[in-house]
């Protein structure tokens, strides 16, 4: 039966039925009705971030971990524009996040009200439109619930993505009739399946391949298709390569794992892909980071198959023999079922030989180095030893991504997260808080650099006030090390603008916010700090002094690609010769 209630209460009631538990944001005058309703209802927890971009990154991470819509609210004008980078990140990484922005009352439109952001000036609906699946203003209270349900359906249908609703302050308080609806009534579960004939053809090609290889991207995680991927790999005894963003969709301690291809990747994946005959790509558009700058090694001579829920990604960067449009989980399961019966396959001899001949890790001596300042590979090795297998690791953009992509072994699905769509520095610093709230029984760690920490380190204070025992491991090389090293490799020198003359003491910053702050520069102190942080109940920042001269194993390969693009290849020979 329809009842009357203020629009904002209607919206919150619908979000409660969606299972939303947290709202991340920063307050502002046009949002006052929202906060009054949140307090009155008492069902969702508001997380007060220190910056709107930080709030957006927290909501993004919450959606990543739960696999369900998350909510972020910011005020009009600068609140919305501050959140823009986080919204764009959700768009680049296909995350179902609802962004609610405040707006001045409708009677003030065009009068020059403070922070008005309508079509009369800084139009936030238009600003956010290119980085959302839907961006709209609620123009009447009567249509508010219909717009919310449409937004949620849009965010979760097909390729997921962020949506934005702008709500004028006066409309939020208007009472109108409404009916509560269960989410399944307006966004029923719908796993799109590739065509039956395409599934049968894919099964025939894979079954007849001499050396089939599965290339798994971030889309596997979005579809929660990790178990389906594992079943197909084991049935085919096909090695699995992941994109950098797809890391952890396949257990890296599994005998069929070749690790990462592309940014931060592994030599085994590079070597094996040189001579495979059939490749099946699942949930990756094969952009620069995933394809190792569009490597020719991904051009399989036998057949190139690609699965994606978004047909626009098929054949985008590599010509396909067969494109399958559909949900990754449903399509992988269908291919496995369509494989012809027969005796179990054995692992290709080439895989056995590769595993014996090619080490999994480059820079093996750095992984056991006792040097001080610390070698980054040793830091990652110690972090892997300390973090439980089901722990959540959020890795920031920069050298952190290169080091962890190569040296951190992701053993469980949904344990490794990297914002590589937009590649926004500092996203992991804030995002890890949203992740910890999404999975409170699991340990959450952010691996970041000092330059990235500087961008959103104030969110440590958010974790302190929430009482969330997040750990930040800061690789301190006194500046923007990846840019500096990359320019040196690609162009023979750097411009000299990337280092800090005065180091950032992230541990002291943390203590100022009420968190535990520890500075370490040797292996015993790092090991002790990790043990205490992961066993403790307080937010902890571990500032690790690292050797800035040690270069990530794949940085030289990327530098060569950049140099070739600009026509100035001055990079050295083997990668990782630090």
Coordinates of C-alpha atoms in Angstrom, one line a residue:
X1 CA 0.0 0.0 0.0
X2 CA 1.3 3.5 -0.9
X3 CA 2.1 5.8 2.0
X4 CA 3.4 9.3 2.3
X5 CA 6.9 10.2 3.5
X6 CA 9.6 12.8 2.7
X7 CA 11.4 11.9 -0.5
X8 CA 14.8 11.5 1.3
X9 CA 13.2 8.9 3.7
X10 CA 11.9 7.0 0.7
X11 CA 15.3 6.9 -1.0
X12 CA 17.0 5.7 2.2
X13 CA 14.4 3.0 2.8
X14 CA 15.0 1.7 -0.7
X15 CA 18.7 1.7 -0.2
X16 CA 18.2 -0.2 3.1
X17 CA 16.4 -2.9 1.2
X18 CA 19.3 -3.0 -1.2
X19 CA 21.5 -4.0 1.7
X20 CA 23.5 -0.8 1.9
X21 CA 25.1 -0.6 5.3
X22 CA 27.3 2.5 5.0
X23 CA 27.1 5.9 3.4
X24 CA 30.5 7.6 2.7
X25 CA 30.7 11.3 2.4
X26 CA 31.4 14.9 3.5
X27 CA 28.5 17.1 4.7
X28 CA 27.2 20.3 3.3
X29 CA 24.1 22.5 3.8
X30 CA 22.0 21.1 0.8
X31 CA 22.5 17.6 2.4
X32 CA 20.9 18.5 5.8
X33 CA 17.7 16.6 5.0
X34 CA 19.8 13.5 4.2
X35 CA 21.7 13.6 7.5
X36 CA 18.5 14.2 9.5
X37 CA 17.0 11.2 7.9
X38 CA 20.0 9.0 8.4
X39 CA 20.0 9.9 12.1
X40 CA 16.2 9.3 12.5
X41 CA 16.3 6.0 10.7
X42 CA 19.5 4.7 12.4
X43 CA 20.0 1.8 10.0
X44 CA 23.0 2.9 7.9
X45 CA 26.3 4.1 9.2
X46 CA 27.6 7.4 7.9
X47 CA 31.4 7.5 7.3
X48 CA 32.7 11.1 7.5
X49 CA 35.7 11.3 5.2
X50 CA 38.2 14.2 5.2
X51 CA 37.9 14.9 1.5
X52 CA 35.2 14.1 -1.0
X53 CA 37.6 12.2 -3.3
X54 CA 38.5 10.1 -0.2
X55 CA 34.8 9.4 0.4
X56 CA 34.4 8.3 -3.2
X57 CA 37.5 6.0 -3.1
X58 CA 36.1 4.4 0.1
X59 CA 32.7 3.8 -1.5
X60 CA 34.5 2.4 -4.6
X61 CA 36.5 -0.1 -2.4
X62 CA 33.3 -1.0 -0.5
X63 CA 31.6 -1.9 -3.8
X64 CA 34.7 -3.9 -4.9
X65 CA 34.8 -6.1 -1.8
X66 CA 31.1 -6.7 -1.4
X67 CA 30.3 -6.9 -5.1
X68 CA 27.1 -4.9 -4.4
X69 CA 26.2 -1.2 -4.9
X70 CA 27.8 1.3 -2.5
X71 CA 26.7 4.9 -1.7
X72 CA 28.7 8.1 -1.5
X73 CA 27.1 11.5 -0.8
X74 CA 28.7 15.0 -1.2
X75 CA 27.4 18.5 -1.3
X76 CA 26.8 20.8 -4.2
X77 CA 29.5 22.7 -6.1
X78 CA 33.0 21.9 -4.8
X79 CA 31.8 18.9 -3.0
X80 CA 30.8 17.3 -6.3
X81 CA 33.9 18.5 -8.2
X82 CA 36.2 17.3 -5.5
X83 CA 34.6 13.8 -5.8
X84 CA 35.1 13.8 -9.6
X85 CA 38.4 11.8 -9.6
X86 CA 36.8 9.1 -7.4
X87 CA 33.7 8.9 -9.7
X88 CA 36.0 8.7 -12.7
X89 CA 37.9 5.8 -11.0
X90 CA 34.7 3.9 -10.4
X91 CA 33.8 4.4 -14.1
X92 CA 37.2 3.2 -15.3
X93 CA 37.0 0.1 -13.0
X94 CA 33.3 -0.7 -13.6
X95 CA 32.1 -0.3 -10.0
X96 CA 28.4 0.0 -9.1
X97 CA 28.5 3.1 -6.9
X98 CA 25.6 5.5 -6.4
X99 CA 26.8 9.1 -5.9
X100 CA 24.2 11.4 -4.4
X101 CA 25.0 15.1 -4.6
X102 CA 23.2 18.0 -2.9
X103 CA 21.8 21.0 -4.7
X104 CA 20.5 24.4 -3.7
X105 CA 16.7 24.7 -3.4
X106 CA 14.9 25.0 -6.7
X107 CA 13.6 28.5 -5.9
X108 CA 17.2 29.7 -5.8
X109 CA 18.2 28.4 -9.3
X110 CA 19.9 31.1 -11.3
X111 CA 20.0 33.6 -8.5
X112 CA 23.7 33.2 -7.6
X113 CA 23.1 31.1 -4.5
X114 CA 26.4 29.9 -2.8
X115 CA 27.6 26.7 -4.4
X116 CA 24.8 26.5 -6.8
X117 CA 25.8 23.8 -9.4
X118 CA 22.9 23.8 -11.9
X119 CA 22.9 24.5 -15.6
X120 CA 23.2 28.2 -14.7
X121 CA 26.8 27.8 -13.9
X122 CA 29.0 24.9 -12.8
X123 CA 26.6 22.1 -13.9
X124 CA 27.6 19.0 -11.9
X125 CA 25.1 16.8 -13.7
X126 CA 26.9 17.6 -17.0
X127 CA 30.4 17.4 -15.4
X128 CA 29.7 13.9 -14.1
X129 CA 27.9 12.6 -17.2
X130 CA 31.0 11.4 -19.1
X131 CA 32.2 9.4 -16.1
X132 CA 28.9 7.7 -15.1
X133 CA 26.4 5.4 -16.7
X134 CA 23.7 7.9 -15.6
X135 CA 23.8 11.4 -14.3
X136 CA 20.6 13.3 -13.7
X137 CA 18.9 15.8 -11.4
X138 CA 15.7 14.9 -9.5
X139 CA 13.3 17.6 -10.8
X140 CA 10.1 16.6 -9.0
X141 CA 9.7 14.7 -5.7
X142 CA 7.1 12.4 -7.3
X143 CA 9.7 10.9 -9.7
X144 CA 12.5 10.6 -7.1
X145 CA 11.9 6.9 -6.3
X146 CA 11.5 6.0 -9.9
X147 CA 14.8 7.7 -10.7
X148 CA 16.6 5.9 -7.8
X149 CA 15.4 2.5 -9.0
X150 CA 16.4 3.3 -12.6
X151 CA 19.8 4.4 -11.4
X152 CA 20.4 1.2 -9.4
X153 CA 19.3 -0.9 -12.3
X154 CA 21.6 1.0 -14.6
X155 CA 24.6 0.6 -12.2
X156 CA 24.2 -3.1 -11.9
X157 CA 23.1 -4.2 -15.4
X158 CA 25.5 -5.4 -18.0
X159 CA 28.9 -3.8 -17.4
X160 CA 28.6 -2.3 -13.9
X161 CA 29.4 1.3 -13.3
X162 CA 28.7 4.4 -11.2
X163 CA 25.5 6.5 -11.4
X164 CA 24.8 10.0 -10.1
X165 CA 21.6 11.7 -8.8
X166 CA 21.6 15.4 -7.9
X167 CA 18.9 16.2 -5.3
X168 CA 17.7 19.8 -4.7
X169 CA 17.4 20.6 -1.0
X170 CA 13.7 21.5 -1.0
X171 CA 12.6 18.4 -2.9
X172 CA 14.3 16.1 -0.4
X173 CA 11.8 17.2 2.2
X174 CA 8.6 17.0 0.1
X175 CA 6.1 14.3 1.2
X176 CA 4.7 12.2 -1.7
X177 CA 3.1 8.7 -1.9
X178 CA 5.4 5.8 -2.6
X179 CA 5.6 2.0 -2.5
X180 CA 8.4 -0.1 -1.1
X181 CA 9.7 -2.6 -3.7
X182 CA 12.1 -5.5 -3.3
X183 CA 15.2 -5.0 -5.4
X184 CA 14.5 -8.2 -7.4
X185 CA 11.3 -6.5 -8.7
X186 CA 13.2 -3.8 -10.5
X187 CA 16.6 -5.2 -11.1
X188 CA 16.2 -9.0 -11.3
X189 CA 19.3 -11.1 -11.5
X190 CA 20.2 -11.5 -15.1
X191 CA 23.3 -13.4 -16.2
X192 CA 23.6 -12.9 -19.9
X193 CA 24.8 -15.9 -21.8
X194 CA 26.8 -16.0 -25.0
X195 CA 25.1 -17.7 -27.9
X196 CA 24.9 -21.5 -27.7
X197 CA 26.7 -21.9 -31.1
X198 CA 29.5 -19.6 -29.9
X199 CA 29.9 -21.6 -26.7
X200 CA 30.1 -24.9 -28.6
X201 CA 32.7 -23.4 -31.0
X202 CA 34.8 -22.1 -28.1
X203 CA 34.7 -25.5 -26.4
X204 CA 35.8 -27.2 -29.7
X205 CA 38.7 -24.8 -30.2
X206 CA 39.9 -25.1 -26.6
X207 CA 39.6 -28.9 -26.5
X208 CA 41.5 -29.2 -29.8
X209 CA 44.3 -26.8 -28.9
X210 CA 47.8 -28.0 -28.3
X211 CA 48.6 -25.3 -25.8
X212 CA 45.5 -23.4 -24.8
X213 CA 46.0 -20.4 -22.4
X214 CA 43.5 -18.5 -20.4
X215 CA 44.0 -14.8 -19.9
X216 CA 41.9 -13.5 -17.0
X217 CA 41.1 -9.9 -16.4
X218 CA 39.2 -7.7 -13.9
X219 CA 35.9 -8.7 -15.4
X220 CA 36.3 -12.1 -13.8
X221 CA 36.3 -10.5 -10.4
X222 CA 33.3 -8.3 -11.3
X223 CA 31.3 -11.3 -12.3
X224 CA 32.5 -13.3 -9.3
X225 CA 33.7 -15.9 -11.8
X226 CA 36.8 -17.1 -10.0
X227 CA 35.5 -20.6 -9.3
X228 CA 34.3 -21.0 -12.9
X229 CA 37.7 -20.0 -14.2
X230 CA 39.4 -22.5 -11.9
X231 CA 37.1 -25.3 -13.1
X232 CA 37.8 -24.6 -16.8
X233 CA 41.5 -24.3 -16.2
X234 CA 41.7 -27.6 -14.4
X235 CA 39.5 -29.4 -16.9
X236 CA 41.7 -28.2 -19.8
X237 CA 45.0 -28.2 -17.8
X238 CA 45.4 -24.8 -19.3
X239 CA 47.8 -22.3 -17.8
X240 CA 46.3 -19.0 -16.5
X241 CA 47.7 -15.6 -17.0
X242 CA 46.1 -12.6 -15.3
X243 CA 46.1 -8.9 -16.2
X244 CA 47.6 -6.7 -13.5
X245 CA 44.0 -5.6 -12.4
X246 CA 42.9 -9.2 -12.6
X247 CA 45.5 -10.4 -10.1
X248 CA 43.9 -12.7 -7.5
X249 CA 41.1 -14.0 -9.7
X250 CA 43.2 -17.2 -10.0
X251 CA 45.3 -18.5 -7.1
X252 CA 49.0 -17.7 -7.8
X253 CA 50.2 -20.7 -5.8
X254 CA 48.3 -23.1 -8.2
X255 CA 50.5 -25.2 -10.6
X256 CA 48.6 -23.7 -13.6
X257 CA 49.3 -20.1 -12.6
X258 CA 51.8 -18.2 -14.8
X259 CA 51.2 -15.0 -12.8
X260 CA 50.7 -11.6 -14.2
X261 CA 51.2 -10.4 -17.8
X262 CA 51.8 -6.8 -18.5
X263 CA 52.5 -4.1 -15.9
X264 CA 54.4 -5.7 -13.0
X265 CA 54.3 -9.1 -14.7
X266 CA 56.2 -12.3 -14.7
X267 CA 58.7 -13.8 -17.1
X268 CA 56.8 -17.1 -17.2
X269 CA 53.7 -15.5 -18.6
X270 CA 55.9 -13.6 -21.2
X271 CA 57.7 -16.8 -22.2
X272 CA 54.7 -19.1 -22.4
X273 CA 52.6 -16.7 -24.5
X274 CA 55.3 -16.7 -27.2
X275 CA 54.3 -20.1 -28.4
X276 CA 50.7 -20.8 -27.4
X277 CA 48.2 -21.7 -30.1
X278 CA 44.8 -20.7 -28.6
X279 CA 44.1 -17.8 -26.2
X280 CA 40.9 -17.3 -24.3
X281 CA 40.6 -13.8 -22.8
X282 CA 38.0 -13.3 -20.1
X283 CA 37.0 -9.9 -18.9
X284 CA 39.8 -7.7 -20.2
X285 CA 39.8 -5.0 -22.9
X286 CA 43.6 -5.6 -23.2
X287 CA 44.6 -2.0 -22.7
X288 CA 48.2 -0.8 -22.2
X289 CA 48.8 -2.2 -18.7
X290 CA 47.2 -5.5 -19.4
X291 CA 48.7 -6.2 -22.8
X292 CA 52.3 -5.0 -22.0
X293 CA 51.8 -2.1 -24.3
X294 CA 49.9 -4.2 -26.9
X295 CA 52.5 -6.9 -27.2
X296 CA 52.6 -9.2 -30.2
X297 CA 52.8 -12.2 -27.9
X298 CA 49.1 -12.0 -27.5
X299 CA 48.4 -12.8 -31.2
X300 CA 47.7 -16.5 -31.0
X301 CA 48.3 -18.3 -34.3
X302 CA 45.5 -20.8 -33.8
X303 CA 42.6 -18.8 -32.4
X304 CA 42.0 -15.8 -30.3
X305 CA 38.8 -16.0 -28.2
X306 CA 37.4 -13.2 -26.0
X307 CA 34.6 -13.1 -23.5
X308 CA 33.1 -9.8 -22.3
X309 CA 29.8 -8.6 -21.0
X310 CA 30.4 -5.4 -23.0
X311 CA 30.4 -6.1 -26.7
X312 CA 32.4 -2.9 -27.4
X313 CA 35.4 -4.5 -25.7
X314 CA 35.5 -7.5 -28.1
X315 CA 38.2 -7.0 -30.8
X316 CA 39.0 -3.6 -29.4
X317 CA 42.8 -4.0 -29.4
X318 CA 43.3 -7.5 -30.9
X319 CA 41.4 -9.1 -33.8
X320 CA 39.3 -12.0 -32.5
X321 CA 38.6 -15.4 -34.0
X322 CA 35.5 -15.6 -31.8
X323 CA 33.9 -13.0 -29.6
X324 CA 31.5 -14.2 -26.9
X325 CA 29.2 -11.6 -25.4
X326 CA 28.0 -12.6 -21.9
X327 CA 28.5 -12.8 -18.2
X328 CA 31.9 -14.3 -17.5
X329 CA 30.7 -16.7 -14.8
X330 CA 27.8 -18.1 -16.8
X331 CA 29.8 -18.3 -20.1
X332 CA 32.8 -20.0 -18.5
X333 CA 30.5 -22.6 -16.8
X334 CA 28.8 -23.2 -20.2
X335 CA 32.1 -23.7 -22.0
X336 CA 33.2 -26.2 -19.4
X337 CA 30.0 -28.1 -19.7
X338 CA 30.3 -28.1 -23.5
X339 CA 33.8 -29.6 -23.6
X340 CA 33.7 -33.1 -25.1
X341 CA 34.0 -36.0 -22.7
X342 CA 37.3 -37.8 -22.5
X343 CA 40.2 -38.8 -20.2
X344 CA 41.6 -36.0 -18.1
X345 CA 44.2 -33.9 -19.8
X346 CA 47.7 -33.6 -18.5
X347 CA 49.6 -30.3 -18.2
X348 CA 51.5 -29.4 -21.4
X349 CA 55.1 -30.5 -21.4
X350 CA 56.0 -26.9 -22.2
X351 CA 54.5 -25.7 -19.0
X352 CA 56.4 -28.3 -16.9
X353 CA 59.6 -27.3 -18.6
X354 CA 58.9 -23.6 -18.2
X355 CA 58.2 -24.0 -14.5
X356 CA 61.5 -25.8 -14.1
X357 CA 63.6 -23.4 -16.2
X358 CA 62.2 -20.0 -15.5
X359 CA 62.1 -18.7 -11.9
X360 CA 58.8 -17.2 -10.8
X361 CA 60.5 -14.2 -9.3
X362 CA 63.0 -11.8 -10.8
X363 CA 65.5 -10.2 -8.5
X364 CA 65.6 -13.2 -6.2
X365 CA 68.5 -11.8 -4.3
X366 CA 66.5 -8.7 -3.5
X367 CA 63.7 -10.8 -1.9
X368 CA 66.2 -12.0 0.7
X369 CA 68.3 -8.9 1.0
X370 CA 69.2 -7.7 4.5
X371 CA 70.3 -4.2 3.3
X372 CA 69.2 -1.0 4.9
X373 CA 67.4 1.0 3.6
X374 CA 65.2 -1.9 2.7
X375 CA 64.9 -3.4 -0.8
X376 CA 61.3 -3.1 -1.9
X377 CA 61.1 -6.8 -3.0
X378 CA 62.1 -7.7 0.6
X379 CA 59.3 -5.5 1.9
X380 CA 56.7 -7.3 -0.3
X381 CA 58.1 -10.7 0.7
X382 CA 57.7 -9.8 4.4
X383 CA 54.3 -8.4 3.8
X384 CA 53.2 -11.6 2.1
X385 CA 54.5 -13.7 5.0
X386 CA 52.7 -11.6 7.6
X387 CA 49.3 -11.1 5.9
X388 CA 46.8 -13.9 6.2
X389 CA 45.9 -15.5 2.9
X390 CA 42.4 -14.0 3.1
X391 CA 43.7 -10.5 4.0
X392 CA 42.8 -7.6 1.7
X393 CA 45.6 -5.8 0.0
X394 CA 44.9 -2.5 -1.7
X395 CA 47.8 -1.4 -3.9
X396 CA 48.4 2.2 -4.9
X397 CA 49.5 3.6 -8.3
X398 CA 53.2 3.9 -8.9
X399 CA 56.1 1.7 -7.9
X400 CA 53.9 0.1 -5.3
X401 CA 51.9 -1.5 -8.1
X402 CA 55.0 -2.7 -9.9
X403 CA 56.5 -4.3 -6.8
X404 CA 53.4 -5.9 -5.5
X405 CA 52.2 -7.0 -9.0
X406 CA 55.4 -9.0 -9.4
X407 CA 56.4 -10.0 -5.9
X408 CA 53.2 -10.5 -3.9
X409 CA 51.6 -13.9 -4.3
X410 CA 47.8 -13.6 -4.3
X411 CA 46.5 -17.0 -3.1
X412 CA 42.7 -16.4 -2.6
X413 CA 40.1 -14.8 -4.8
X414 CA 39.1 -11.3 -4.0
X415 CA 42.2 -10.4 -2.0
X416 CA 44.2 -8.1 -4.2
X417 CA 42.9 -4.8 -5.5
X418 CA 44.5 -2.2 -7.7
X419 CA 42.9 1.0 -9.1
X420 CA 44.5 0.7 -12.6
X421 CA 41.6 2.0 -14.7
X422 CA 42.2 5.7 -13.9
X423 CA 45.4 4.9 -11.9
X424 CA 44.7 7.7 -9.4
X425 CA 47.4 8.1 -6.8
X426 CA 46.2 7.8 -3.3
X427 CA 43.1 5.8 -4.1
X428 CA 44.3 2.9 -2.0
X429 CA 45.2 5.1 1.0
X430 CA 41.5 6.1 1.3
X431 CA 39.9 3.1 -0.3
X432 CA 41.3 0.5 2.1
X433 CA 39.0 2.0 4.8
X434 CA 35.9 1.2 2.8
X435 CA 37.3 -2.3 2.2
X436 CA 37.8 -2.8 5.9
X437 CA 34.2 -1.8 6.7
X438 CA 32.9 -4.1 3.9
X439 CA 34.8 -7.2 5.4
X440 CA 35.3 -6.4 9.1
X441 CA 36.6 -9.9 9.9
X442 CA 39.5 -9.7 7.5
X443 CA 42.7 -7.7 7.8
X444 CA 43.0 -4.8 5.3
X445 CA 46.3 -3.3 4.3
X446 CA 47.2 -0.5 1.9
X447 CA 50.5 -0.6 0.1
X448 CA 51.4 2.9 -1.0
X449 CA 54.3 5.3 -1.8
X450 CA 55.1 8.4 0.2
X451 CA 53.9 10.7 -2.7
X452 CA 50.6 8.8 -2.9
X453 CA 50.2 8.8 0.8
X454 CA 50.6 12.6 0.8
X455 CA 47.5 12.9 -1.4
X456 CA 45.0 11.2 0.9
X457 CA 46.9 10.5 4.2
X458 CA 44.4 12.6 6.1
X459 CA 42.0 9.7 5.8
X460 CA 44.0 7.9 8.5
X461 CA 42.1 10.2 10.9
X462 CA 38.9 8.7 9.5
X463 CA 40.0 5.2 10.4
X464 CA 41.0 6.4 13.9
X465 CA 37.6 7.8 14.6
X466 CA 35.9 4.7 13.2
X467 CA 38.2 2.4 15.2
X468 CA 39.1 0.4 12.1
X469 CA 42.4 -1.5 12.4
X470 CA 43.7 -0.7 8.9
X471 CA 47.4 -0.9 8.2
X472 CA 49.2 1.3 5.7
X473 CA 52.7 0.3 4.5
X474 CA 54.4 3.3 3.0
X475 CA 57.3 2.8 0.7
X476 CA 59.3 5.9 1.4
X477 CA 61.7 6.8 -1.4
X478 CA 61.4 10.6 -0.9
X479 CA 59.4 11.4 -3.9
X480 CA 57.8 10.3 -7.1
X481 CA 60.2 7.4 -7.7
X482 CA 58.4 5.6 -10.5
X483 CA 58.4 8.8 -12.7
X484 CA 62.0 9.6 -11.9
X485 CA 63.2 6.1 -12.6
X486 CA 61.1 5.7 -15.7
X487 CA 62.5 8.9 -17.2
X488 CA 66.0 7.9 -16.4
X489 CA 65.4 4.5 -18.2
X490 CA 63.5 5.9 -21.2
X491 CA 65.3 9.1 -21.8
X492 CA 68.7 8.8 -20.1
X493 CA 67.9 11.3 -17.4
X494 CA 65.1 13.0 -15.5
X495 CA 64.0 16.7 -15.2
X496 CA 64.8 16.8 -11.5
X497 CA 61.4 17.8 -10.3
X498 CA 60.2 14.6 -8.7
X499 CA 62.1 14.3 -5.4
X500 CA 61.3 15.8 -2.0
X501 CA 64.0 17.9 -0.4
X502 CA 62.3 17.2 3.0
X503 CA 61.1 13.7 3.5
X504 CA 57.5 13.1 4.6
X505 CA 57.4 11.4 8.0
X506 CA 54.2 9.4 7.5
X507 CA 54.7 7.7 10.9
X508 CA 54.7 11.1 12.6
X509 CA 51.7 12.2 10.6
X510 CA 49.8 9.1 11.8
X511 CA 50.6 9.7 15.4
X512 CA 49.3 13.2 15.0
X513 CA 46.0 11.7 13.9
X514 CA 45.8 9.3 16.8
X515 CA 47.0 6.2 15.0
X516 CA 50.1 4.1 15.6
X517 CA 53.0 5.4 13.6
X518 CA 56.2 3.3 13.1
X519 CA 59.3 4.1 11.0
X520 CA 61.4 1.2 9.9
X521 CA 64.6 0.8 7.9
X522 CA 65.7 -2.8 8.5
X523 CA 64.2 -6.3 8.2
X524 CA 63.8 -7.1 11.9
X525 CA 62.0 -3.8 12.6
X526 CA 59.7 -4.2 9.6
X527 CA 58.8 -7.8 10.6
X528 CA 58.0 -6.7 14.2
X529 CA 55.9 -3.7 12.9
X530 CA 53.9 -5.9 10.6
X531 CA 53.3 -8.5 13.3
X532 CA 52.1 -5.9 15.8
X533 CA 49.9 -4.0 13.3
X534 CA 48.1 -7.1 11.9
X535 CA 47.5 -8.5 15.4
X536 CA 46.5 -5.1 16.9
X537 CA 43.2 -3.2 17.0
X538 CA 44.4 0.3 16.0
X539 CA 45.0 1.9 12.7
X540 CA 48.8 1.7 12.0
X541 CA 51.1 3.5 9.5
X542 CA 54.4 1.8 8.9
X543 CA 56.8 4.1 7.1
X544 CA 59.4 2.0 5.4
X545 CA 62.6 3.6 4.2
X546 CA 63.4 1.9 0.9
X547 CA 66.4 2.0 -1.4
X548 CA 65.4 4.4 -4.2
X549 CA 68.0 2.9 -6.6
X550 CA 66.4 -0.6 -6.8
X551 CA 64.1 -0.6 -9.8
X552 CA 61.1 -2.8 -10.3
X553 CA 61.6 -5.8 -12.7
X554 CA 59.2 -4.6 -15.4
X555 CA 59.9 -0.9 -15.3
X556 CA 62.7 -1.2 -17.9
X557 CA 60.3 -3.0 -20.3
X558 CA 57.8 -0.3 -19.9
X559 CA 60.4 2.4 -20.3
X560 CA 61.4 0.8 -23.6
X561 CA 57.8 0.9 -24.8
X562 CA 57.5 4.5 -23.9
X563 CA 60.8 5.4 -25.5
X564 CA 59.8 3.6 -28.7
X565 CA 56.5 5.5 -28.7
X566 CA 58.3 8.8 -28.6
X567 CA 61.0 7.5 -30.9
X568 CA 63.9 7.9 -28.4
X569 CA 64.8 4.5 -27.2
X570 CA 67.8 5.0 -24.8
X571 CA 66.7 2.4 -22.3
X572 CA 69.2 -0.3 -21.0
X573 CA 69.1 -4.0 -21.6
X574 CA 67.6 -6.6 -19.2
X575 CA 64.8 -5.5 -16.9
X576 CA 65.4 -5.4 -13.2
X577 CA 69.1 -4.9 -13.4
X578 CA 69.0 -2.7 -10.3

